[in-house]
PDB file of C-alpha atoms and ligand atoms in Angstrom:
ATOM      1  CA  MET A   1     148.844  71.675 154.432  1.00  0.00           C
ATOM      2  CA  LYS A   2     152.193  73.249 153.629  1.00  0.00           C
ATOM      3  CA  THR A   3     154.016  75.140 156.302  1.00  0.00           C
ATOM      4  CA  PRO A   4     154.351  78.787 155.396  1.00  0.00           C
ATOM      5  CA  SER A   5     157.961  79.625 154.582  1.00  0.00           C
ATOM      6  CA  LYS A   6     159.505  83.047 155.140  1.00  0.00           C
ATOM      7  CA  SER A   7     156.345  84.651 156.416  1.00  0.00           C
ATOM      8  CA  ALA A   8     156.459  82.268 159.377  1.00  0.00           C
ATOM      9  CA  TRP A   9     159.023  84.557 161.036  1.00  0.00           C
ATOM     10  CA  ASN A  10     157.729  87.629 162.725  1.00  0.00           C
ATOM     11  CA  SER A  11     160.561  90.187 162.571  1.00  0.00           C
ATOM     12  CA  ASP A  12     158.730  92.429 165.033  1.00  0.00           C
ATOM     13  CA  ARG A  13     158.624  89.745 167.706  1.00  0.00           C
ATOM     14  CA  LEU A  14     161.070  87.077 166.710  1.00  0.00           C
ATOM     15  CA  ASP A  15     160.884  83.643 168.289  1.00  0.00           C
ATOM     16  CA  ALA A  16     164.672  83.412 168.275  1.00  0.00           C
ATOM     17  CA  ARG A  17     164.807  79.864 169.635  1.00  0.00           C
ATOM     18  CA  ALA A  18     162.544  78.497 166.905  1.00  0.00           C
ATOM     19  CA  PHE A  19     164.425  80.599 164.336  1.00  0.00           C
ATOM     20  CA  ALA A  20     167.723  79.067 165.454  1.00  0.00           C
ATOM     21  CA  GLU A  21     166.338  75.531 165.650  1.00  0.00           C
ATOM     22  CA  ALA A  22     165.039  75.820 162.092  1.00  0.00           C
ATOM     23  CA  ARG A  23     168.280  77.479 160.917  1.00  0.00           C
ATOM     24  CA  GLY A  24     166.026  80.283 159.815  1.00  0.00           C
ATOM     25  CA  HIS A  25     167.027  82.852 157.224  1.00  0.00           C
ATOM     26  CA  LEU A  26     165.451  86.199 156.501  1.00  0.00           C
ATOM     27  CA  GLN A  27     166.409  88.672 153.812  1.00  0.00           C
ATOM     28  CA  ILE A  28     164.488  91.906 153.907  1.00  0.00           C
ATOM     29  CA  ASP A  29     164.713  95.342 152.296  1.00  0.00           C
ATOM     30  CA  THR A  30     163.520  97.925 154.783  1.00  0.00           C
ATOM     31  CA  PRO A  31     163.014 101.521 153.622  1.00  0.00           C
ATOM     32  CA  LEU A  32     165.181 103.942 155.623  1.00  0.00           C
ATOM     33  CA  THR A  33     162.013 105.883 156.347  1.00  0.00           C
ATOM     34  CA  HIS A  34     160.836 102.954 158.507  1.00  0.00           C
ATOM     35  CA  LEU A  35     163.775 103.456 160.862  1.00  0.00           C
ATOM     36  CA  PRO A  36     162.913 106.810 162.474  1.00  0.00           C
ATOM     37  CA  ARG A  37     165.824 106.985 164.941  1.00  0.00           C
ATOM     38  CA  LEU A  38     168.312 106.393 162.147  1.00  0.00           C
ATOM     39  CA  ARG A  39     166.451 108.742 159.870  1.00  0.00           C
ATOM     40  CA  ALA A  40     166.778 111.511 162.453  1.00  0.00           C
ATOM     41  CA  GLU A  41     170.564 111.330 161.929  1.00  0.00           C
ATOM     42  CA  ALA A  42     170.267 112.010 158.212  1.00  0.00           C
ATOM     43  CA  ASP A  43     171.004 115.300 156.500  1.00  0.00           C
ATOM     44  CA  GLY A  44     167.883 117.095 155.311  1.00  0.00           C
ATOM     45  CA  GLU A  45     164.209 116.526 155.916  1.00  0.00           C
ATOM     46  CA  GLU A  46     163.143 115.062 152.594  1.00  0.00           C
ATOM     47  CA  ALA A  47     162.135 111.482 152.218  1.00  0.00           C
ATOM     48  CA  LEU A  48     165.249 109.383 152.041  1.00  0.00           C
ATOM     49  CA  PRO A  49     165.874 107.288 149.007  1.00  0.00           C
ATOM     50  CA  GLY A  50     167.035 103.753 149.316  1.00  0.00           C
ATOM     51  CA  ASP A  51     166.521 100.748 151.514  1.00  0.00           C
ATOM     52  CA  VAL A  52     168.491  98.971 154.132  1.00  0.00           C
ATOM     53  CA  ARG A  53     169.185  95.485 152.832  1.00  0.00           C
ATOM     54  CA  TRP A  54     169.583  93.142 155.746  1.00  0.00           C
ATOM     55  CA  GLU A  55     169.828  89.463 156.443  1.00  0.00           C
ATOM     56  CA  ALA A  56     169.393  87.417 159.570  1.00  0.00           C
ATOM     57  CA  ARG A  57     170.415  83.809 160.121  1.00  0.00           C
ATOM     58  CA  GLY A  58     169.757  81.632 163.102  1.00  0.00           C
ATOM     59  CA  GLU A  59     171.705  78.667 164.412  1.00  0.00           C
ATOM     60  CA  LEU A  60     172.075  76.595 167.554  1.00  0.00           C
ATOM     61  CA  ARG A  61     175.494  76.306 169.153  1.00  0.00           C
ATOM     62  CA  PRO A  62     176.610  74.114 172.027  1.00  0.00           C
ATOM     63  CA  GLY A  63     176.218  75.783 175.413  1.00  0.00           C
ATOM     64  CA  ALA A  64     179.368  77.014 177.138  1.00  0.00           C
ATOM     65  CA  SER A  65     179.184  74.573 180.056  1.00  0.00           C
ATOM     66  CA  GLY A  66     177.895  71.599 178.120  1.00  0.00           C
ATOM     67  CA  GLY A  67     174.309  72.605 178.814  1.00  0.00           C
ATOM     68  CA  SER A  68     171.528  72.880 176.293  1.00  0.00           C
ATOM     69  CA  PRO A  69     172.490  74.546 172.997  1.00  0.00           C
ATOM     70  CA  SER A  70     172.078  78.309 172.750  1.00  0.00           C
ATOM     71  CA  PRO A  71     170.275  80.125 169.955  1.00  0.00           C
ATOM     72  CA  TRP A  72     172.514  82.502 168.004  1.00  0.00           C
ATOM     73  CA  LEU A  73     171.634  85.064 165.380  1.00  0.00           C
ATOM     74  CA  HIS A  74     173.821  86.606 162.710  1.00  0.00           C
ATOM     75  CA  LEU A  75     172.780  90.011 161.462  1.00  0.00           C
ATOM     76  CA  GLU A  76     174.218  91.630 158.352  1.00  0.00           C
ATOM     77  CA  ALA A  77     173.107  94.920 156.863  1.00  0.00           C
ATOM     78  CA  ARG A  78     174.174  97.453 154.291  1.00  0.00           C
ATOM     79  CA  ALA A  79     172.851 100.955 153.869  1.00  0.00           C
ATOM     80  CA  SER A  80     173.896 104.360 152.653  1.00  0.00           C
ATOM     81  CA  LEU A  81     172.775 107.376 154.618  1.00  0.00           C
ATOM     82  CA  PRO A  82     173.234 111.059 153.753  1.00  0.00           C
ATOM     83  CA  LEU A  83     174.918 112.641 156.788  1.00  0.00           C
ATOM     84  CA  THR A  84     176.054 116.246 157.252  1.00  0.00           C
ATOM     85  CA  CYS A  85     179.726 116.752 156.407  1.00  0.00           C
ATOM     86  CA  GLN A  86     181.382 118.482 159.369  1.00  0.00           C
ATOM     87  CA  ARG A  87     183.778 120.377 157.089  1.00  0.00           C
ATOM     88  CA  CYS A  88     181.506 121.861 154.410  1.00  0.00           C
ATOM     89  CA  LEU A  89     178.090 121.121 156.004  1.00  0.00           C
ATOM     90  CA  GLY A  90     176.875 119.536 152.766  1.00  0.00           C
ATOM     91  CA  PRO A  91     175.314 116.086 152.582  1.00  0.00           C
ATOM     92  CA  VAL A  92     177.761 113.203 152.360  1.00  0.00           C
ATOM     93  CA  ASP A  93     176.559 109.717 151.435  1.00  0.00           C
ATOM     94  CA  THR A  94     177.952 107.469 154.124  1.00  0.00           C
ATOM     95  CA  PRO A  95     177.978 103.694 153.778  1.00  0.00           C
ATOM     96  CA  LEU A  96     176.935 101.806 156.903  1.00  0.00           C
ATOM     97  CA  GLU A  97     177.662  98.148 157.481  1.00  0.00           C
ATOM     98  CA  VAL A  98     176.591  95.760 160.185  1.00  0.00           C
ATOM     99  CA  ASP A  99     178.023  92.267 160.634  1.00  0.00           C
ATOM    100  CA  ARG A 100     177.329  90.912 164.088  1.00  0.00           C
ATOM    101  CA  TRP A 101     176.596  87.799 166.078  1.00  0.00           C
ATOM    102  CA  PHE A 102     174.175  87.716 168.981  1.00  0.00           C
ATOM    103  CA  ARG A 103     173.677  85.020 171.546  1.00  0.00           C
ATOM    104  CA  PHE A 104     170.262  84.654 173.110  1.00  0.00           C
ATOM    105  CA  VAL A 105     169.743  84.130 176.816  1.00  0.00           C
ATOM    106  CA  ALA A 106     166.498  83.569 178.709  1.00  0.00           C
ATOM    107  CA  ASP A 107     165.634  87.132 179.623  1.00  0.00           C
ATOM    108  CA  GLU A 108     166.981  90.650 180.079  1.00  0.00           C
ATOM    109  CA  ALA A 109     168.135  90.045 183.656  1.00  0.00           C
ATOM    110  CA  THR A 110     170.307  87.141 182.463  1.00  0.00           C
ATOM    111  CA  ALA A 111     171.621  89.252 179.588  1.00  0.00           C
ATOM    112  CA  GLU A 112     172.640  92.012 182.006  1.00  0.00           C
ATOM    113  CA  ALA A 113     174.227  89.568 184.439  1.00  0.00           C
ATOM    114  CA  GLN A 114     176.336  87.919 181.711  1.00  0.00           C
ATOM    115  CA  ASP A 115     177.055  91.000 179.642  1.00  0.00           C
ATOM    116  CA  ASP A 116     180.411  91.864 181.259  1.00  0.00           C
ATOM    117  CA  ASP A 117     181.838  88.378 180.778  1.00  0.00           C
ATOM    118  CA  ALA A 118     180.558  87.726 177.273  1.00  0.00           C
ATOM    119  CA  GLU A 119     182.542  88.784 174.228  1.00  0.00           C
ATOM    120  CA  GLU A 120     179.519  88.491 171.980  1.00  0.00           C
ATOM    121  CA  ASP A 121     176.407  90.629 172.194  1.00  0.00           C
ATOM    122  CA  LEU A 122     173.563  89.224 174.219  1.00  0.00           C
ATOM    123  CA  LEU A 123     169.868  89.489 173.544  1.00  0.00           C
ATOM    124  CA  ALA A 124     166.910  88.260 175.555  1.00  0.00           C
ATOM    125  CA  LEU A 125     164.624  85.566 174.178  1.00  0.00           C
ATOM    126  CA  GLU A 126     161.745  87.064 176.144  1.00  0.00           C
ATOM    127  CA  PRO A 127     160.252  89.531 175.562  1.00  0.00           C
ATOM    128  CA  ARG A 128     160.703  88.575 171.937  1.00  0.00           C
ATOM    129  CA  PRO A 129     162.947  91.133 170.231  1.00  0.00           C
ATOM    130  CA  SER A 130     162.091  93.236 167.226  1.00  0.00           C
ATOM    131  CA  LEU A 131     164.773  92.663 164.611  1.00  0.00           C
ATOM    132  CA  PHE A 132     164.020  96.141 163.298  1.00  0.00           C
ATOM    133  CA  ASP A 133     165.020  97.618 166.685  1.00  0.00           C
ATOM    134  CA  VAL A 134     168.182  95.512 166.812  1.00  0.00           C
ATOM    135  CA  LEU A 135     169.015  96.511 163.238  1.00  0.00           C
ATOM    136  CA  GLU A 136     168.400 100.193 163.940  1.00  0.00           C
ATOM    137  CA  ASP A 137     170.563 100.095 167.099  1.00  0.00           C
ATOM    138  CA  GLU A 138     173.405  98.504 165.185  1.00  0.00           C
ATOM    139  CA  LEU A 139     173.178 100.941 162.266  1.00  0.00           C
ATOM    140  CA  ILE A 140     173.217 103.879 164.683  1.00  0.00           C
ATOM    141  CA  MET A 141     176.321 102.434 166.351  1.00  0.00           C
ATOM    142  CA  ALA A 142     177.927 102.124 162.905  1.00  0.00           C
ATOM    143  CA  LEU A 143     177.555 105.878 162.261  1.00  0.00           C
ATOM    144  CA  PRO A 144     180.880 107.732 162.069  1.00  0.00           C
ATOM    145  CA  LEU A 145     181.530 110.192 164.909  1.00  0.00           C
ATOM    146  CA  VAL A 146     182.545 112.915 162.464  1.00  0.00           C
ATOM    147  CA  PRO A 147     181.057 112.468 158.970  1.00  0.00           C
ATOM    148  CA  LEU A 148     183.312 113.997 156.326  1.00  0.00           C
ATOM    149  CA  HIS A 149     183.599 114.014 152.541  1.00  0.00           C
ATOM    150  CA  GLU A 150     186.853 112.483 151.412  1.00  0.00           C
ATOM    151  CA  ILE A 151     187.109 115.559 149.235  1.00  0.00           C
ATOM    152  CA  CYS A 152     184.492 118.226 149.797  1.00  0.00           C
ATOM    153  CA  PRO A 153     182.687 119.424 146.671  1.00  0.00           C
ATOM    154  CA  VAL A 154     184.553 122.474 145.357  1.00  0.00           C
ATOM    155  CA  SER A 155     182.870 125.642 146.407  1.00  0.00           C
ATOM    156  CA  VAL A 156     182.466 128.451 143.856  1.00  0.00           C
ATOM    157  CA  VAL A 157     184.605 130.636 146.094  1.00  0.00           C
ATOM    158  CA  PHE A 158     187.709 128.721 145.094  1.00  0.00           C
ATOM    159  CA  ARG A 159     188.987 129.159 141.574  1.00  0.00           C
ATOM    160  CA  ALA A 160     190.322 126.228 139.679  1.00  0.00           C
ATOM    161  CA  GLU A 161     194.094 126.114 139.728  1.00  0.00           C
ATOM    162  CA  ASP A 162     195.978 126.532 136.504  1.00  0.00           C
ATOM    163  CA  PRO A 163     197.250 122.987 135.891  1.00  0.00           C
ATOM    164  CA  GLY A 164     200.490 124.392 134.449  1.00  0.00           C
ATOM    165  CA  VAL A 165     201.447 126.101 137.674  1.00  0.00           C
ATOM    166  CA  GLU A 166     203.723 124.297 140.095  1.00  0.00           C
ATOM    167  CA  LYS A 167     201.925 124.104 143.414  1.00  0.00           C
ATOM    168  CA  ASP A 168     204.916 123.078 145.473  1.00  0.00           C
ATOM    169  CA  GLU A 169     206.227 126.559 145.980  1.00  0.00           C
ATOM    170  CA  ALA A 170     204.319 128.539 148.540  1.00  0.00           C
ATOM    171  CA  PRO A 171     203.650 132.097 147.469  1.00  0.00           C
ATOM    172  CA  PRO A 172     205.971 134.609 149.117  1.00  0.00           C
ATOM    173  CA  ARG A 173     204.556 135.563 152.474  1.00  0.00           C
ATOM    174  CA  LYS A 174     203.474 139.119 152.777  1.00  0.00           C
ATOM    175  CA  ASN A 175     204.421 141.029 155.820  1.00  0.00           C
ATOM    176  CA  PRO A 176     201.068 141.476 157.560  1.00  0.00           C
ATOM    177  CA  PHE A 177     202.186 144.850 158.837  1.00  0.00           C
ATOM    178  CA  ALA A 178     202.945 146.199 155.412  1.00  0.00           C
ATOM    179  CA  ALA A 179     199.318 147.154 154.884  1.00  0.00           C
ATOM    180  CA  LEU A 180     199.250 148.875 158.261  1.00  0.00           C
ATOM    181  CA  GLU A 181     202.396 150.801 157.387  1.00  0.00           C
ATOM    182  CA  HIS A 182     200.657 151.944 154.271  1.00  0.00           C
ATOM    183  CA  LEU A 183     197.602 153.107 156.248  1.00  0.00           C
ATOM    184  CA  LYS A 184     199.772 155.099 158.612  1.00  0.00           C
ATOM    185  CA  LYS A 185     201.065 157.252 155.814  1.00  0.00           C
ATOM    186  CA  PRO A 186     199.218 160.506 155.480  1.00  0.00           C
TER     187      PRO A 186
HETATM  188 ZN1  LIG B   1     182.304 118.189 152.882  1.00  0.00          ZN
END
């Protein structure tokens, strides 16, 4: 009997040690609609187009103190999410990228105890993590604090400039009191 290939890995409850030992590799397209916390950040209520393409790779690396090798996981993801531009309040397609290494430790207590000293991110082997949760956390952390268009779409309020006109010279400033002076006159 053949061993099942990719379907052997349960992304909802990953056996990270076995995944690392087997140098496992997953490549999955997850619809943005399956990531509700990320979706809540998006502009508009409609169903979001597009998928998050993500990849996970496992490997064993020698333990820090010469102990047994530790399971590591590399997570990469790319997505584009419509956020609300904070200048014009229109939707702005924002690319999100994740490229991160995680080291697995026995449990959450160990992860907390080592977290301050470790440069890499730590995850617990048990309870087995959902890669979808890890992915969603990372994508949320990749969101910009202030989403902005590079150039906001031109609003109809602004008229197109005459390309022949030199823009360098500011128009002569009007005295703001001139209008008031005018009003004062009988
Ligand atoms: Zn804008």
